[in-house]
Amino acid sequence: MNAIQKIEMEQMRLDMPSFRAGDTVKVFLRIIEGEKERIQVFQGPVLRVRRGTTNATFTVRKVSDGVGVERVFPMHSPFIERVEVISQGKVRRGRIYYLRRLKGKAARIKTRTDW
């Protein structure tokens, strides 16, 4: 292992649960406003998980007041307090971008029962 890999291993978080595209997750973010700090929750289905070392990311989509909001989270960010897996979805693709054009009942994801 070279020096760069050692530094990357020190920066990685090992407390992240395993999840994949289609799973509904709750991401608890640490928000700093001035001198105050609070926790904000972002909940929705995971559209994509990009694996890697320190550059791993995952994309979560939620619908807020009828408007779809997507956010890309760095997997090993210190601003993420924790991630909870709410349900595991049954999807046939690794990236479920087709949810962007669906709304209402059509945008539901079936729950996986084999876990």
mmCIF file with all atom_site columns, C-alpha atoms in Angstrom:
data_model
loop_
_atom_site.group_PDB
_atom_site.id
_atom_site.type_symbol
_atom_site.label_atom_id
_atom_site.label_alt_id
_atom_site.label_comp_id
_atom_site.label_asym_id
_atom_site.label_entity_id
_atom_site.label_seq_id
_atom_site.pdbx_PDB_ins_code
_atom_site.Cartn_x
_atom_site.Cartn_y
_atom_site.Cartn_z
_atom_site.occupancy
_atom_site.B_iso_or_equiv
_atom_site.pdbx_formal_charge
_atom_site.auth_seq_id
_atom_site.auth_comp_id
_atom_site.auth_asym_id
_atom_site.auth_atom_id
_atom_site.pdbx_PDB_model_num
ATOM 1   C CA . MET A 1 1   ? 0.000   0.000   0.000   1.00 0.00 ? 1   MET A CA 1
ATOM 2   C CA . ASN A 1 2   ? 1.484   3.330   -1.019  1.00 0.00 ? 2   ASN A CA 1
ATOM 3   C CA . ALA A 1 3   ? 1.254   6.612   0.863   1.00 0.00 ? 3   ALA A CA 1
ATOM 4   C CA . ILE A 1 4   ? -1.806  7.911   -1.031  1.00 0.00 ? 4   ILE A CA 1
ATOM 5   C CA . GLN A 1 5   ? -3.793  4.773   -0.293  1.00 0.00 ? 5   GLN A CA 1
ATOM 6   C CA . LYS A 1 6   ? -2.898  5.014   3.410   1.00 0.00 ? 6   LYS A CA 1
ATOM 7   C CA . ILE A 1 7   ? -4.129  8.608   3.572   1.00 0.00 ? 7   ILE A CA 1
ATOM 8   C CA . GLU A 1 8   ? -7.359  7.663   1.768   1.00 0.00 ? 8   GLU A CA 1
ATOM 9   C CA . MET A 1 9   ? -7.994  4.790   4.178   1.00 0.00 ? 9   MET A CA 1
ATOM 10  C CA . GLU A 1 10  ? -7.649  7.171   7.144   1.00 0.00 ? 10  GLU A CA 1
ATOM 11  C CA . GLN A 1 11  ? -10.283 9.507   5.640   1.00 0.00 ? 11  GLN A CA 1
ATOM 12  C CA . MET A 1 12  ? -12.867 6.804   4.901   1.00 0.00 ? 12  MET A CA 1
ATOM 13  C CA . ARG A 1 13  ? -15.898 6.166   7.116   1.00 0.00 ? 13  ARG A CA 1
ATOM 14  C CA . LEU A 1 14  ? -16.547 2.591   8.098   1.00 0.00 ? 14  LEU A CA 1
ATOM 15  C CA . ASP A 1 15  ? -19.900 3.189   9.837   1.00 0.00 ? 15  ASP A CA 1
ATOM 16  C CA . MET A 1 16  ? -21.974 3.547   6.652   1.00 0.00 ? 16  MET A CA 1
ATOM 17  C CA . PRO A 1 17  ? -24.687 0.906   6.135   1.00 0.00 ? 17  PRO A CA 1
ATOM 18  C CA . SER A 1 18  ? -24.794 -0.978  2.862   1.00 0.00 ? 18  SER A CA 1
ATOM 19  C CA . PHE A 1 19  ? -27.477 0.216   0.460   1.00 0.00 ? 19  PHE A CA 1
ATOM 20  C CA . ARG A 1 20  ? -28.027 0.283   -3.275  1.00 0.00 ? 20  ARG A CA 1
ATOM 21  C CA . ALA A 1 21  ? -30.184 1.977   -5.884  1.00 0.00 ? 21  ALA A CA 1
ATOM 22  C CA . GLY A 1 22  ? -33.885 1.732   -5.053  1.00 0.00 ? 22  GLY A CA 1
ATOM 23  C CA . ASP A 1 23  ? -33.428 1.707   -1.290  1.00 0.00 ? 23  ASP A CA 1
ATOM 24  C CA . THR A 1 24  ? -35.131 4.460   0.696   1.00 0.00 ? 24  THR A CA 1
ATOM 25  C CA . VAL A 1 25  ? -32.708 6.138   3.065   1.00 0.00 ? 25  VAL A CA 1
ATOM 26  C CA . LYS A 1 26  ? -32.730 8.881   5.678   1.00 0.00 ? 26  LYS A CA 1
ATOM 27  C CA . VAL A 1 27  ? -29.598 11.032  5.577   1.00 0.00 ? 27  VAL A CA 1
ATOM 28  C CA . PHE A 1 28  ? -28.978 13.062  8.724   1.00 0.00 ? 28  PHE A CA 1
ATOM 29  C CA . LEU A 1 29  ? -26.895 16.115  7.784   1.00 0.00 ? 29  LEU A CA 1
ATOM 30  C CA . ARG A 1 30  ? -25.031 18.420  10.103  1.00 0.00 ? 30  ARG A CA 1
ATOM 31  C CA . ILE A 1 31  ? -25.925 21.987  9.055   1.00 0.00 ? 31  ILE A CA 1
ATOM 32  C CA . ILE A 1 32  ? -23.866 24.892  10.405  1.00 0.00 ? 32  ILE A CA 1
ATOM 33  C CA . GLU A 1 33  ? -25.538 28.325  10.352  1.00 0.00 ? 33  GLU A CA 1
ATOM 34  C CA . GLY A 1 34  ? -23.352 30.988  11.858  1.00 0.00 ? 34  GLY A CA 1
ATOM 35  C CA . GLU A 1 35  ? -22.345 29.622  15.237  1.00 0.00 ? 35  GLU A CA 1
ATOM 36  C CA . LYS A 1 36  ? -25.333 27.279  15.557  1.00 0.00 ? 36  LYS A CA 1
ATOM 37  C CA . GLU A 1 37  ? -25.364 23.683  14.435  1.00 0.00 ? 37  GLU A CA 1
ATOM 38  C CA . ARG A 1 38  ? -28.418 21.559  13.710  1.00 0.00 ? 38  ARG A CA 1
ATOM 39  C CA . ILE A 1 39  ? -29.339 18.240  12.136  1.00 0.00 ? 39  ILE A CA 1
ATOM 40  C CA . GLN A 1 40  ? -31.443 18.222  8.949   1.00 0.00 ? 40  GLN A CA 1
ATOM 41  C CA . VAL A 1 41  ? -32.985 15.052  7.501   1.00 0.00 ? 41  VAL A CA 1
ATOM 42  C CA . PHE A 1 42  ? -33.078 14.302  3.767   1.00 0.00 ? 42  PHE A CA 1
ATOM 43  C CA . GLN A 1 43  ? -35.218 11.237  3.021   1.00 0.00 ? 43  GLN A CA 1
ATOM 44  C CA . GLY A 1 44  ? -35.905 9.560   -0.304  1.00 0.00 ? 44  GLY A CA 1
ATOM 45  C CA . PRO A 1 45  ? -34.952 6.781   -2.688  1.00 0.00 ? 45  PRO A CA 1
ATOM 46  C CA . VAL A 1 46  ? -31.342 6.315   -3.753  1.00 0.00 ? 46  VAL A CA 1
ATOM 47  C CA . LEU A 1 47  ? -31.012 6.905   -7.495  1.00 0.00 ? 47  LEU A CA 1
ATOM 48  C CA . ARG A 1 48  ? -27.365 6.007   -7.851  1.00 0.00 ? 48  ARG A CA 1
ATOM 49  C CA . VAL A 1 49  ? -24.424 4.769   -5.813  1.00 0.00 ? 49  VAL A CA 1
ATOM 50  C CA . ARG A 1 50  ? -20.976 5.513   -7.137  1.00 0.00 ? 50  ARG A CA 1
ATOM 51  C CA . ARG A 1 51  ? -18.399 3.274   -5.502  1.00 0.00 ? 51  ARG A CA 1
ATOM 52  C CA . GLY A 1 52  ? -14.789 4.147   -4.939  1.00 0.00 ? 52  GLY A CA 1
ATOM 53  C CA . THR A 1 53  ? -12.456 5.127   -2.163  1.00 0.00 ? 53  THR A CA 1
ATOM 54  C CA . THR A 1 54  ? -12.739 8.691   -0.950  1.00 0.00 ? 54  THR A CA 1
ATOM 55  C CA . ASN A 1 55  ? -14.611 9.822   -4.074  1.00 0.00 ? 55  ASN A CA 1
ATOM 56  C CA . ALA A 1 56  ? -17.627 7.531   -3.505  1.00 0.00 ? 56  ALA A CA 1
ATOM 57  C CA . THR A 1 57  ? -20.995 9.302   -3.736  1.00 0.00 ? 57  THR A CA 1
ATOM 58  C CA . PHE A 1 58  ? -24.707 8.494   -3.662  1.00 0.00 ? 58  PHE A CA 1
ATOM 59  C CA . THR A 1 59  ? -27.654 10.441  -5.068  1.00 0.00 ? 59  THR A CA 1
ATOM 60  C CA . VAL A 1 60  ? -30.933 10.756  -3.155  1.00 0.00 ? 60  VAL A CA 1
ATOM 61  C CA . ARG A 1 61  ? -34.159 12.200  -4.566  1.00 0.00 ? 61  ARG A CA 1
ATOM 62  C CA . LYS A 1 62  ? -37.119 13.556  -2.636  1.00 0.00 ? 62  LYS A CA 1
ATOM 63  C CA . VAL A 1 63  ? -40.264 15.416  -3.637  1.00 0.00 ? 63  VAL A CA 1
ATOM 64  C CA . SER A 1 64  ? -40.755 18.606  -1.655  1.00 0.00 ? 64  SER A CA 1
ATOM 65  C CA . ASP A 1 65  ? -43.949 20.625  -2.275  1.00 0.00 ? 65  ASP A CA 1
ATOM 66  C CA . GLY A 1 66  ? -44.438 18.932  -5.636  1.00 0.00 ? 66  GLY A CA 1
ATOM 67  C CA . VAL A 1 67  ? -40.904 19.705  -6.805  1.00 0.00 ? 67  VAL A CA 1
ATOM 68  C CA . GLY A 1 68  ? -38.331 16.955  -7.179  1.00 0.00 ? 68  GLY A CA 1
ATOM 69  C CA . VAL A 1 69  ? -35.066 17.675  -5.380  1.00 0.00 ? 69  VAL A CA 1
ATOM 70  C CA . GLU A 1 70  ? -31.945 15.587  -5.902  1.00 0.00 ? 70  GLU A CA 1
ATOM 71  C CA . ARG A 1 71  ? -28.806 15.790  -3.864  1.00 0.00 ? 71  ARG A CA 1
ATOM 72  C CA . VAL A 1 72  ? -25.449 14.107  -4.310  1.00 0.00 ? 72  VAL A CA 1
ATOM 73  C CA . PHE A 1 73  ? -23.798 13.173  -1.026  1.00 0.00 ? 73  PHE A CA 1
ATOM 74  C CA . PRO A 1 74  ? -20.117 12.274  -0.661  1.00 0.00 ? 74  PRO A CA 1
ATOM 75  C CA . MET A 1 75  ? -20.089 8.894   1.073   1.00 0.00 ? 75  MET A CA 1
ATOM 76  C CA . HIS A 1 76  ? -17.276 9.782   3.479   1.00 0.00 ? 76  HIS A CA 1
ATOM 77  C CA . SER A 1 77  ? -18.303 13.384  4.251   1.00 0.00 ? 77  SER A CA 1
ATOM 78  C CA . PRO A 1 78  ? -17.840 14.587  7.835   1.00 0.00 ? 78  PRO A CA 1
ATOM 79  C CA . PHE A 1 79  ? -21.099 16.574  7.484   1.00 0.00 ? 79  PHE A CA 1
ATOM 80  C CA . ILE A 1 80  ? -23.146 13.373  7.357   1.00 0.00 ? 80  ILE A CA 1
ATOM 81  C CA . GLU A 1 81  ? -24.164 12.467  10.887  1.00 0.00 ? 81  GLU A CA 1
ATOM 82  C CA . ARG A 1 82  ? -25.568 9.058   9.963   1.00 0.00 ? 82  ARG A CA 1
ATOM 83  C CA . VAL A 1 83  ? -27.535 7.216   7.284   1.00 0.00 ? 83  VAL A CA 1
ATOM 84  C CA . GLU A 1 84  ? -30.509 4.968   8.053   1.00 0.00 ? 84  GLU A CA 1
ATOM 85  C CA . VAL A 1 85  ? -31.955 2.510   5.555   1.00 0.00 ? 85  VAL A CA 1
ATOM 86  C CA . ILE A 1 86  ? -35.754 2.758   5.784   1.00 0.00 ? 86  ILE A CA 1
ATOM 87  C CA . SER A 1 87  ? -36.685 0.145   3.166   1.00 0.00 ? 87  SER A CA 1
ATOM 88  C CA . GLN A 1 88  ? -34.933 -1.868  0.505   1.00 0.00 ? 88  GLN A CA 1
ATOM 89  C CA . GLY A 1 89  ? -36.399 -1.497  -2.962  1.00 0.00 ? 89  GLY A CA 1
ATOM 90  C CA . LYS A 1 90  ? -36.756 -4.068  -5.700  1.00 0.00 ? 90  LYS A CA 1
ATOM 91  C CA . VAL A 1 91  ? -35.390 -2.516  -8.891  1.00 0.00 ? 91  VAL A CA 1
ATOM 92  C CA . ARG A 1 92  ? -33.747 -4.070  -11.932 1.00 0.00 ? 92  ARG A CA 1
ATOM 93  C CA . ARG A 1 93  ? -31.232 -1.344  -12.699 1.00 0.00 ? 93  ARG A CA 1
ATOM 94  C CA . GLY A 1 94  ? -28.204 0.165   -11.030 1.00 0.00 ? 94  GLY A CA 1
ATOM 95  C CA . ARG A 1 95  ? -29.295 3.719   -11.771 1.00 0.00 ? 95  ARG A CA 1
ATOM 96  C CA . ILE A 1 96  ? -32.976 4.512   -11.556 1.00 0.00 ? 96  ILE A CA 1
ATOM 97  C CA . TYR A 1 97  ? -33.063 7.873   -13.318 1.00 0.00 ? 97  TYR A CA 1
ATOM 98  C CA . TYR A 1 98  ? -36.453 6.957   -14.808 1.00 0.00 ? 98  TYR A CA 1
ATOM 99  C CA . LEU A 1 99  ? -38.039 8.032   -11.487 1.00 0.00 ? 99  LEU A CA 1
ATOM 100 C CA . ARG A 1 100 ? -37.473 11.641  -12.537 1.00 0.00 ? 100 ARG A CA 1
ATOM 101 C CA . ARG A 1 101 ? -40.270 11.500  -15.103 1.00 0.00 ? 101 ARG A CA 1
ATOM 102 C CA . LEU A 1 102 ? -42.731 9.523   -12.949 1.00 0.00 ? 102 LEU A CA 1
ATOM 103 C CA . LYS A 1 103 ? -45.065 11.037  -10.379 1.00 0.00 ? 103 LYS A CA 1
ATOM 104 C CA . GLY A 1 104 ? -47.555 9.922   -7.802  1.00 0.00 ? 104 GLY A CA 1
ATOM 105 C CA . LYS A 1 105 ? -48.318 6.222   -7.535  1.00 0.00 ? 105 LYS A CA 1
ATOM 106 C CA . ALA A 1 106 ? -46.244 5.452   -10.631 1.00 0.00 ? 106 ALA A CA 1
ATOM 107 C CA . ALA A 1 107 ? -43.091 6.522   -8.783  1.00 0.00 ? 107 ALA A CA 1
ATOM 108 C CA . ARG A 1 108 ? -43.478 3.866   -6.075  1.00 0.00 ? 108 ARG A CA 1
ATOM 109 C CA . ILE A 1 109 ? -40.805 1.212   -5.661  1.00 0.00 ? 109 ILE A CA 1
ATOM 110 C CA . LYS A 1 110 ? -41.715 -2.306  -4.539  1.00 0.00 ? 110 LYS A CA 1
ATOM 111 C CA . THR A 1 111 ? -40.114 -3.547  -1.335  1.00 0.00 ? 111 THR A CA 1
ATOM 112 C CA . ARG A 1 112 ? -37.516 -6.284  -1.559  1.00 0.00 ? 112 ARG A CA 1
ATOM 113 C CA . THR A 1 113 ? -38.361 -9.284  0.608   1.00 0.00 ? 113 THR A CA 1
ATOM 114 C CA . ASP A 1 114 ? -35.191 -11.362 0.251   1.00 0.00 ? 114 ASP A CA 1
ATOM 115 C CA . TRP A 1 115 ? -33.107 -9.533  2.853   1.00 0.00 ? 115 TRP A CA 1
#
